[in-house]
PDB file of C-alpha atoms in Angstrom:
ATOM      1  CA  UNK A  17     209.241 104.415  78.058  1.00  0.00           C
ATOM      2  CA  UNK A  18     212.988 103.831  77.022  1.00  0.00           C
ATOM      3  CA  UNK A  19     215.201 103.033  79.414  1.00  0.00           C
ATOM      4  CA  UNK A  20     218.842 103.267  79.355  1.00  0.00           C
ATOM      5  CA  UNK A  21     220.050  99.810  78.527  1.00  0.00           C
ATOM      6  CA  UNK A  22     223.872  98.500  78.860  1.00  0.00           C
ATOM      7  CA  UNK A  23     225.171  95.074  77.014  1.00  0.00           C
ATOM      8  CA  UNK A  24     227.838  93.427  76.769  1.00  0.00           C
ATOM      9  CA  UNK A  25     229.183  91.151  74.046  1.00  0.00           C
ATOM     10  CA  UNK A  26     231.271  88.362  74.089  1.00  0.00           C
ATOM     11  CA  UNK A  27     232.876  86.413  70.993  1.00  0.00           C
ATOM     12  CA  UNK A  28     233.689  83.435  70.800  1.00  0.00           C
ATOM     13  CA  UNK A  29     237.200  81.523  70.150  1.00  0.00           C
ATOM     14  CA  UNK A  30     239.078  82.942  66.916  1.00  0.00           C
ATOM     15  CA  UNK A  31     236.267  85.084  66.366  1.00  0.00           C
ATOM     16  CA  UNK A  32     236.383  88.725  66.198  1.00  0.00           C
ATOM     17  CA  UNK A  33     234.312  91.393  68.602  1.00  0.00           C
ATOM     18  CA  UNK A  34     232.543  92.836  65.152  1.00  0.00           C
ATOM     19  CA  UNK A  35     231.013  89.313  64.734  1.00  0.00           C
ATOM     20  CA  UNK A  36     228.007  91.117  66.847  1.00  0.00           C
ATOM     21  CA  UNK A  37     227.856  93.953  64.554  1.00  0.00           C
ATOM     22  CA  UNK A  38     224.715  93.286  62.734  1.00  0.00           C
ATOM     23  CA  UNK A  39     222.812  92.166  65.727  1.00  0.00           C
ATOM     24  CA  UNK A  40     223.996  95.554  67.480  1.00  0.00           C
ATOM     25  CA  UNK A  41     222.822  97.703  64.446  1.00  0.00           C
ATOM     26  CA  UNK A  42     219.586  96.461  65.146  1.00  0.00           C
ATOM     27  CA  UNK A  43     218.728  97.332  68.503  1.00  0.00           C
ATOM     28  CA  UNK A  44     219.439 101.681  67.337  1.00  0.00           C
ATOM     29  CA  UNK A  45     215.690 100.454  66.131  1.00  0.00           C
ATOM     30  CA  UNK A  46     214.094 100.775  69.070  1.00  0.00           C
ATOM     31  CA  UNK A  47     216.507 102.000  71.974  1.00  0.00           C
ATOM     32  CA  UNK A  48     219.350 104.869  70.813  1.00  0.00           C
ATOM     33  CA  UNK A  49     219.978 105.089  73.847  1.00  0.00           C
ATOM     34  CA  UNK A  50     221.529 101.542  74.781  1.00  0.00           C
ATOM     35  CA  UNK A  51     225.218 101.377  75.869  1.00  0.00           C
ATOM     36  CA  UNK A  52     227.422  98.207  73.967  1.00  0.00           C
ATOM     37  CA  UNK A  53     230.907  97.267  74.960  1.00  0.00           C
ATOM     38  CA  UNK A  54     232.233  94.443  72.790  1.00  0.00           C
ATOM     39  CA  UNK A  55     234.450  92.584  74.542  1.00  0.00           C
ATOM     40  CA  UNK A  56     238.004  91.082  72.893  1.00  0.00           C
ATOM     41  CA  UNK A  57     237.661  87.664  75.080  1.00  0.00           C
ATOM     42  CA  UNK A  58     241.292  86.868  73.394  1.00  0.00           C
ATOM     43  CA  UNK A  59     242.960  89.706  74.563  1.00  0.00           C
ATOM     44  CA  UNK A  60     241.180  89.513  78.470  1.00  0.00           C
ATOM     45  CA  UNK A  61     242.445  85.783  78.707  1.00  0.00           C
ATOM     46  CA  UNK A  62     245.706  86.735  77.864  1.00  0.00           C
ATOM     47  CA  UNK A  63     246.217  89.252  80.163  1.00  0.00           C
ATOM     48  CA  UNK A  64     245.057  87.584  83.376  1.00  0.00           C
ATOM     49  CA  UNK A  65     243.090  84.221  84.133  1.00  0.00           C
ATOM     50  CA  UNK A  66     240.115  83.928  86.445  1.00  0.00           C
ATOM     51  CA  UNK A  67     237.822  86.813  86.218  1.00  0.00           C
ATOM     52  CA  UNK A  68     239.822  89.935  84.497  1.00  0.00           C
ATOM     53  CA  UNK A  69     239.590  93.052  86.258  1.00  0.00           C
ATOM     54  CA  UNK A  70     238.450  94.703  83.224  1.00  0.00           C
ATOM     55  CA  UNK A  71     235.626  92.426  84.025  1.00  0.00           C
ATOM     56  CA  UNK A  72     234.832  94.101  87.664  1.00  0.00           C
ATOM     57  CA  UNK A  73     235.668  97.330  85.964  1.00  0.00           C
ATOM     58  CA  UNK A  74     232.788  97.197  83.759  1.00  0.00           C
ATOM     59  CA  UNK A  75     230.028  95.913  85.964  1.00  0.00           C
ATOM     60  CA  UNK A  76     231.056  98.416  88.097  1.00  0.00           C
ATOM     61  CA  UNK A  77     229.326 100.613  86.267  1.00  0.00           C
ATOM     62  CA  UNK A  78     225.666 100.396  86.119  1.00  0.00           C
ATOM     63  CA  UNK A  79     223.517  97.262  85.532  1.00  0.00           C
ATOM     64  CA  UNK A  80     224.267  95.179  82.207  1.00  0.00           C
ATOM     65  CA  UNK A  81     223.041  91.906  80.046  1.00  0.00           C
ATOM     66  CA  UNK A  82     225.581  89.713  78.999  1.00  0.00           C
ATOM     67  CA  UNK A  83     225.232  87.787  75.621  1.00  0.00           C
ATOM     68  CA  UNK A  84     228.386  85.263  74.734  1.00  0.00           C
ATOM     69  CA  UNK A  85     228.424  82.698  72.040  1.00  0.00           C
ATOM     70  CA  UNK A  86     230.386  80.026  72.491  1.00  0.00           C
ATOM     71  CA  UNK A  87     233.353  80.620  74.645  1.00  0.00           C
ATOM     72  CA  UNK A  88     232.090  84.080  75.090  1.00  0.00           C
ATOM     73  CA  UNK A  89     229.161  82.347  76.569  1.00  0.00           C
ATOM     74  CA  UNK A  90     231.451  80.404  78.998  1.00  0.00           C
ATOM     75  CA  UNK A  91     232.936  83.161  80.316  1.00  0.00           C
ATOM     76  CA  UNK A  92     229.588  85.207  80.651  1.00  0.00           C
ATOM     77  CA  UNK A  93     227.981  82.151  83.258  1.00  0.00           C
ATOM     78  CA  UNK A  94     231.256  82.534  84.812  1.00  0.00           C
ATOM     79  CA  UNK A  95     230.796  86.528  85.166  1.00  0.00           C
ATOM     80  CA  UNK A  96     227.461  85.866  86.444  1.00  0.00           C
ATOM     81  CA  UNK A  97     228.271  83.391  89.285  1.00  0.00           C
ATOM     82  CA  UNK A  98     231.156  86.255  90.363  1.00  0.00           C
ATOM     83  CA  UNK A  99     228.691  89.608  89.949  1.00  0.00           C
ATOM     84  CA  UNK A 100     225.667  87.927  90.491  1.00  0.00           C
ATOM     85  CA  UNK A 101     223.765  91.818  91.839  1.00  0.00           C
ATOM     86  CA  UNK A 102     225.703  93.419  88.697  1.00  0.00           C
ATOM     87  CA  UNK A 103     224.066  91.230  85.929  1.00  0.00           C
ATOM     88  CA  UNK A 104     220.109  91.682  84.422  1.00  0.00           C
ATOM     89  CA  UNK A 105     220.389  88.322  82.621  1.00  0.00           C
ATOM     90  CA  UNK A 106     222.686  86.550  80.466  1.00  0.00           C
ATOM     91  CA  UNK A 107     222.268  85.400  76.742  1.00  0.00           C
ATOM     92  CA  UNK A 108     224.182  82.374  76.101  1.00  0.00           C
ATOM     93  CA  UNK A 109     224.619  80.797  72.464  1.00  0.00           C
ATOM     94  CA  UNK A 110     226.298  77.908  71.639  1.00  0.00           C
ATOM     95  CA  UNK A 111     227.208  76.878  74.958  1.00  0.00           C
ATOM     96  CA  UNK A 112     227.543  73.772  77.265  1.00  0.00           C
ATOM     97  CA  UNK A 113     228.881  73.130  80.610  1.00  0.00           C
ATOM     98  CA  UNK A 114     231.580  71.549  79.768  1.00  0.00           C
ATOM     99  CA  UNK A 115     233.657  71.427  76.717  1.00  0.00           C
ATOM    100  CA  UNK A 116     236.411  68.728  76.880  1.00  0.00           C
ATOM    101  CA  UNK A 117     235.084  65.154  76.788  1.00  0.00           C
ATOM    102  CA  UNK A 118     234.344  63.455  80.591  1.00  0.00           C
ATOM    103  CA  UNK A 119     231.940  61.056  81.772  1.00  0.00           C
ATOM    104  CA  UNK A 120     229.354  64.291  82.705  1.00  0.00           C
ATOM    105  CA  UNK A 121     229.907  65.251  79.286  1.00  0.00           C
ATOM    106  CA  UNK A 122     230.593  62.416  76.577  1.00  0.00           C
ATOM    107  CA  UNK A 123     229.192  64.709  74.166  1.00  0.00           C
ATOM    108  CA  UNK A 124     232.439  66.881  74.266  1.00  0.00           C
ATOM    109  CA  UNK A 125     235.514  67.280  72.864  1.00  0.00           C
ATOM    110  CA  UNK A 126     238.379  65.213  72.590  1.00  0.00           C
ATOM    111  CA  UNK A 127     241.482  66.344  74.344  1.00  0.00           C
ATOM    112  CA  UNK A 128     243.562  65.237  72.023  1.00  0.00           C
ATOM    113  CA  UNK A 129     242.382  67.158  69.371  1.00  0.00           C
ATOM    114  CA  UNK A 130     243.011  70.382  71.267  1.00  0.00           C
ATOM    115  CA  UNK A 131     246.131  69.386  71.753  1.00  0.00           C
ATOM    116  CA  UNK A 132     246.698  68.766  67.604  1.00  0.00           C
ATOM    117  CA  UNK A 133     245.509  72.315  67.307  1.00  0.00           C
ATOM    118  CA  UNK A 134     247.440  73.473  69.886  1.00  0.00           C
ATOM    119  CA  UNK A 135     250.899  71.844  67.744  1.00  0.00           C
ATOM    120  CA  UNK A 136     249.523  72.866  64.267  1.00  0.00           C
ATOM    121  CA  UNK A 137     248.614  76.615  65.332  1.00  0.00           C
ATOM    122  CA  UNK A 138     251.954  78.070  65.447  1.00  0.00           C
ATOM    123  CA  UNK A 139     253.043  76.934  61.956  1.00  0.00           C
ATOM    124  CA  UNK A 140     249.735  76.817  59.964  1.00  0.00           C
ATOM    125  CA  UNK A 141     246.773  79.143  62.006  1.00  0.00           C
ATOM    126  CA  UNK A 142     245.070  79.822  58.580  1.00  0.00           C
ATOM    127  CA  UNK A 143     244.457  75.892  58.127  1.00  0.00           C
ATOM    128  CA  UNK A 144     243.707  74.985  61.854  1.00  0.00           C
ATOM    129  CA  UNK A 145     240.579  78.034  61.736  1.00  0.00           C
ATOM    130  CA  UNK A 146     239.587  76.908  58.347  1.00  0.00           C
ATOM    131  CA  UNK A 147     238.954  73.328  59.734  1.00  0.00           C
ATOM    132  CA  UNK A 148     237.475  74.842  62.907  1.00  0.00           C
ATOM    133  CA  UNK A 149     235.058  77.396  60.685  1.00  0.00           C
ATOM    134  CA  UNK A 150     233.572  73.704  58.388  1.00  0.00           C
ATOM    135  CA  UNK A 151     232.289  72.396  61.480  1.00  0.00           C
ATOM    136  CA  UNK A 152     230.672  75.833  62.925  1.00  0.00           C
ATOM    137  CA  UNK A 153     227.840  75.781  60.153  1.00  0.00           C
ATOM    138  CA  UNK A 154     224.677  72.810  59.300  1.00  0.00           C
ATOM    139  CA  UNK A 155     224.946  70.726  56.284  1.00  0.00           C
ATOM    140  CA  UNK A 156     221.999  73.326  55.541  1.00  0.00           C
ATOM    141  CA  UNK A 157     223.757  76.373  56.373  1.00  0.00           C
ATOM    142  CA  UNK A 158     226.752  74.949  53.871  1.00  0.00           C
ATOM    143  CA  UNK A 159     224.014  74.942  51.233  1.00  0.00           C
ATOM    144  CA  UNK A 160     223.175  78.098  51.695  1.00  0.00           C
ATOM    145  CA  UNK A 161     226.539  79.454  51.479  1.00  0.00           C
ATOM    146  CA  UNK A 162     227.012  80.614  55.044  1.00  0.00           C
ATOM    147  CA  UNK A 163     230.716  79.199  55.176  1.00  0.00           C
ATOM    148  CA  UNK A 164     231.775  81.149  52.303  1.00  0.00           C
ATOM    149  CA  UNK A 165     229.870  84.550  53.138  1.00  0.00           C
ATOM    150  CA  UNK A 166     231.309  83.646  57.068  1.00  0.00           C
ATOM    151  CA  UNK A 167     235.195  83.512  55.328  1.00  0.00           C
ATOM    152  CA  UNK A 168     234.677  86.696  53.815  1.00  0.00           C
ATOM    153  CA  UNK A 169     233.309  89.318  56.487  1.00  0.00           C
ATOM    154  CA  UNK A 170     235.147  87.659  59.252  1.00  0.00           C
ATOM    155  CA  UNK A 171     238.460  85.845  58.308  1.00  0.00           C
ATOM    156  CA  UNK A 172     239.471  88.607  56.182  1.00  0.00           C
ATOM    157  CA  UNK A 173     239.631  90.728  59.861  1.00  0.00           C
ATOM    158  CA  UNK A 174     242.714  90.852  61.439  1.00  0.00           C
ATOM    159  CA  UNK A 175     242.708  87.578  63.870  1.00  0.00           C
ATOM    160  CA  UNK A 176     243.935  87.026  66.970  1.00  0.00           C
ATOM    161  CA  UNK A 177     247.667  86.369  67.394  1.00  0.00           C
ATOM    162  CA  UNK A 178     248.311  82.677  67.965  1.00  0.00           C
ATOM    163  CA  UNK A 179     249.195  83.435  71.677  1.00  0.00           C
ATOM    164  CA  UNK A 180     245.464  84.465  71.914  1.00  0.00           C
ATOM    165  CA  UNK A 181     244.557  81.569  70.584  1.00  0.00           C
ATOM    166  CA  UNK A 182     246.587  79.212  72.374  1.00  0.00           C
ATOM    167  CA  UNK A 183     245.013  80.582  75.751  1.00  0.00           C
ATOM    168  CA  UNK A 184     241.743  80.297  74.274  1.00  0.00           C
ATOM    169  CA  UNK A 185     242.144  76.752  73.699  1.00  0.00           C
ATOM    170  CA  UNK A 186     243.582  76.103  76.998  1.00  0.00           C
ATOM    171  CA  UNK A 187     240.236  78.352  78.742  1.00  0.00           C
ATOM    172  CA  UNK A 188     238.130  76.204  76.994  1.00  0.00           C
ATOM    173  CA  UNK A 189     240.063  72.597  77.976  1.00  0.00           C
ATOM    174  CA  UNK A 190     239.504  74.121  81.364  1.00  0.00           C
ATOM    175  CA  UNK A 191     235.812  75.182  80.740  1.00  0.00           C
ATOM    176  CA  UNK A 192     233.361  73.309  83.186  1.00  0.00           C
ATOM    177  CA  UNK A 193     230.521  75.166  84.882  1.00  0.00           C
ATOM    178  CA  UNK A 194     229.462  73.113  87.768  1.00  0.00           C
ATOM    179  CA  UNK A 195     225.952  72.608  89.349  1.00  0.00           C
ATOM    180  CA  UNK A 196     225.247  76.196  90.404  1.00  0.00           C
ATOM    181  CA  UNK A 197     222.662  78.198  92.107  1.00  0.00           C
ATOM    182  CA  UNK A 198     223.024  80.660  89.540  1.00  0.00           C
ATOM    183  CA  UNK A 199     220.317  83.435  90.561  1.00  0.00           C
ATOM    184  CA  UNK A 200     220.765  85.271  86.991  1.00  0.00           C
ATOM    185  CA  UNK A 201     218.334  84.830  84.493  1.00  0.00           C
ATOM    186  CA  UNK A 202     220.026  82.572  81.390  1.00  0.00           C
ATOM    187  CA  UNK A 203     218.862  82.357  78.578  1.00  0.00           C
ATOM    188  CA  UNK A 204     219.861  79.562  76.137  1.00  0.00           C
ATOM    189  CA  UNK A 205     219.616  79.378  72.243  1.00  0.00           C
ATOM    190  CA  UNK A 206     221.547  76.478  70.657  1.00  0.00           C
ATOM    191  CA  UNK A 207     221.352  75.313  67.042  1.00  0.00           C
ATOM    192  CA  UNK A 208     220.335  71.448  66.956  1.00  0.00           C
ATOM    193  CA  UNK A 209     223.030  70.504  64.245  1.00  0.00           C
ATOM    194  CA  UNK A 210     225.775  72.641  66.725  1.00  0.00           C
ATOM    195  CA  UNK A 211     228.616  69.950  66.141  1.00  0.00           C
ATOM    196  CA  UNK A 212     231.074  72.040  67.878  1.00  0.00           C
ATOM    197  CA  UNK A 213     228.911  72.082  71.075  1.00  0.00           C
ATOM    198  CA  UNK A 214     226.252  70.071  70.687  1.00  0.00           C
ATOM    199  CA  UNK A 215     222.909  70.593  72.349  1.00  0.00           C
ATOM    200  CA  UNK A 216     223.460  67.514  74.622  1.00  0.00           C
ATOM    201  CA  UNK A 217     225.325  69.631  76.524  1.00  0.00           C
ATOM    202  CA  UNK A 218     223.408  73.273  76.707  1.00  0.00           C
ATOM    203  CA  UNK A 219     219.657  70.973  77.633  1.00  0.00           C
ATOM    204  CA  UNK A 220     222.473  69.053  80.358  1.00  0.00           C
ATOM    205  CA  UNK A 221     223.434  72.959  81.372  1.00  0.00           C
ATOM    206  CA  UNK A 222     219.283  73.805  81.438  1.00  0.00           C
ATOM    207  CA  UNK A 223     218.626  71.334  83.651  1.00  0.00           C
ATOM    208  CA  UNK A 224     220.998  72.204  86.282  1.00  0.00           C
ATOM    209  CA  UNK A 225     220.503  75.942  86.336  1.00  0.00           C
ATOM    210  CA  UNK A 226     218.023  77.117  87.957  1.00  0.00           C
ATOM    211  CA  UNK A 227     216.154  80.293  86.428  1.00  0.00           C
ATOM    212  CA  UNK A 228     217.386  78.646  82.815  1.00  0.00           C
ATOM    213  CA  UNK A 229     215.729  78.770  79.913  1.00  0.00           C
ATOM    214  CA  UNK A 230     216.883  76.562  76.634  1.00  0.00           C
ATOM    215  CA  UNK A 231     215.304  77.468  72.674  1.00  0.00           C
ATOM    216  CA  UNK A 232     216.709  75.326  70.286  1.00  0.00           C
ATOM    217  CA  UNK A 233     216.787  76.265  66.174  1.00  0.00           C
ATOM    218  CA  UNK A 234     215.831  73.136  63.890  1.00  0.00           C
ATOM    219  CA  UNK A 235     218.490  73.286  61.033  1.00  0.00           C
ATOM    220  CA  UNK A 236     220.909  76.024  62.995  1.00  0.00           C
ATOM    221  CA  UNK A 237     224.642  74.792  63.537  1.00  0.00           C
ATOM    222  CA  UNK A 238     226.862  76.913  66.174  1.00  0.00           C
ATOM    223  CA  UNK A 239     226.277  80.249  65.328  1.00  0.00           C
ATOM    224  CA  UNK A 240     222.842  80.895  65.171  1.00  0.00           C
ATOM    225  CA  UNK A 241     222.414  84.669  65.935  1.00  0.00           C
ATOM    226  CA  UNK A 242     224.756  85.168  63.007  1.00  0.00           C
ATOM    227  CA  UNK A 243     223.206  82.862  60.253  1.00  0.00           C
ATOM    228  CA  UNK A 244     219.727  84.623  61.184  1.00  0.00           C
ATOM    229  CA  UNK A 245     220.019  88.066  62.866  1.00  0.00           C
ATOM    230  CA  UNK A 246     216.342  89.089  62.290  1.00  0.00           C
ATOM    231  CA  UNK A 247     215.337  86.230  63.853  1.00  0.00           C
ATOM    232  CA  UNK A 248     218.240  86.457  67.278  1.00  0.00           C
ATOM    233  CA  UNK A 249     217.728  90.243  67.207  1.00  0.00           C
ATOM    234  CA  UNK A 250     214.003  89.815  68.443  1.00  0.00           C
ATOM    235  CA  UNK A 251     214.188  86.191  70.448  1.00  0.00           C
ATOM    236  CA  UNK A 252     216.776  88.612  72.457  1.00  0.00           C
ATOM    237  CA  UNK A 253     214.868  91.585  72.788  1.00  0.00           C
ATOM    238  CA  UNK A 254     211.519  89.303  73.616  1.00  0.00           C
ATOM    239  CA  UNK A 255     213.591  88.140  76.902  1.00  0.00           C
ATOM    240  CA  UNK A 256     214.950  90.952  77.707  1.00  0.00           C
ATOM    241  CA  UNK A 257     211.987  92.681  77.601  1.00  0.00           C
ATOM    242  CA  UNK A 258     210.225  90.023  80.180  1.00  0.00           C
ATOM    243  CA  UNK A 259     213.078  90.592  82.182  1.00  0.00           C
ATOM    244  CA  UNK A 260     212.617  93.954  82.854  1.00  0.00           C
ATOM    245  CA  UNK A 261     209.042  93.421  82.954  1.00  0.00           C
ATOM    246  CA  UNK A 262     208.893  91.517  85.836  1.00  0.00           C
ATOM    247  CA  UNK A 263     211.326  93.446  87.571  1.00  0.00           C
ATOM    248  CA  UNK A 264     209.320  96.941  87.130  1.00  0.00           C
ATOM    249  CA  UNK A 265     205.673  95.570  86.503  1.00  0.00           C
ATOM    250  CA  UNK A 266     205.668  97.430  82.751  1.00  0.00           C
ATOM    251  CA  UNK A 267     207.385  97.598  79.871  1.00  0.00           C
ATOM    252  CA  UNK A 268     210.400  99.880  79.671  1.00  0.00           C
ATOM    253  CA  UNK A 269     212.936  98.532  76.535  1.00  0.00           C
TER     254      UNK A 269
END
């Protein structure tokens, strides 16, 4: 059977919502019937902080997965803890619990680098996202030319305004997910050469939630579900199949 299904999709900073496009296309394989929302996390952050009422407007309606990559993924745990009875699971890439530098988290960033970016964005965005996009992608990835094919379907979008960027920078020196009796289902994939988050943080984040679940990609940098979409396309629909499995005692994706 083929249930309705409803998911939404979180990008992460500087990227844009049609970063999830070819993962999307791939689920009209086996359920025409699913429901996707991409979400512009830029434009949400902008217009109000904490949880966005576009946010409660959404969940309001029906029952939905969540999948986020990177700051996408922050705000999805974030979603979860708030609609915890509105959420089948969450899908989190590229994520850690917390993403500026602190004794919990040595792993992370410095602060002061945000705060370069946050000087250099208004005069120079093109340069401060082409830095960014060299550390997104494994020394294998850059072989492969992932970088340059990355450049060419997504940084020739339109990007966000520097405003949107500015607040995204500022979410993410904010960013730290506490110890939390989460009762969603999350679902972790991380690429072990991530050197924008690395996977330090997401096994730290595993241990502390507690219906977690952490798959890491030899070879993968930060975005994983993007460098192999075959391969993300059915780890996701694996889970969210066991999900829904255990919830209705037979299969129904």
């Amino acid at each position: 059977m083929i249930e309705e299904m409803s998911v939404l999709w979180l990008a992460g900073w500087s990227a844009p919502p049609s970063v999830w496009q070819p993962v999307i296309d791939r689920f009209s394989r086996y359920n025409s019937r699913a429901r996707h929302q991409l979400v512009d996390v830029h434009t949400l952050l902008e217009r109000e902080s904490g949880i966005p009422s576009q946010a409660h407007d959404w969940l309001a309606d029906g029952l939905w997965w969540v999948v986020g990559w990177s700051m996408g993924g922050m705000m999805a745990l974030e979603w979860a803890r708030t609609f915890p009875d509105r959420i089948r699971g969450v899908f989190a890439i590229g994520v850690t619990d917390q993403f500026v530098r602190s004794p919990r988290s040595p792993e992370g960033w410095d602060e002061r680098v945000l705060r370069r970016m946050e000087r250099r964005l208004p005069d120079d965005p093109a340069q401060v996202l082409a830095d960014f996009d060299c550390r997104m992608f494994s020394s294998t990835e850059m072989k492969a030319g992932w970088l340059e094919q990355w450049r060419q379907s997504c940084r020739n979008q339109q990007q966000p305004d520097v405003s949107g960027l500015l607040t995204g920078l500022d979410y993410l020196r904010r960013f730290s997910f506490p110890d939390s009796l989460l009762s969603v289902p999350v679902f972790l994939l991380h690429g072990e050469d991530d050197a924008i988050c690395p996977v330090s943080g997401a096994r730290r984040l595993a241990r502390t939630l507690p219906k977690a679940e952490l798959t890491v990609w030899e070879g993968a940098g930060h975005l994983p579900f993007w460098t192999q979409p075959e391969r993300f396309h059915f780890w996701l629909k694996e889970r969210m199949e066991r999900v829904t499995e255990q919830k209705t005692g037979g299969p129904s994706i």
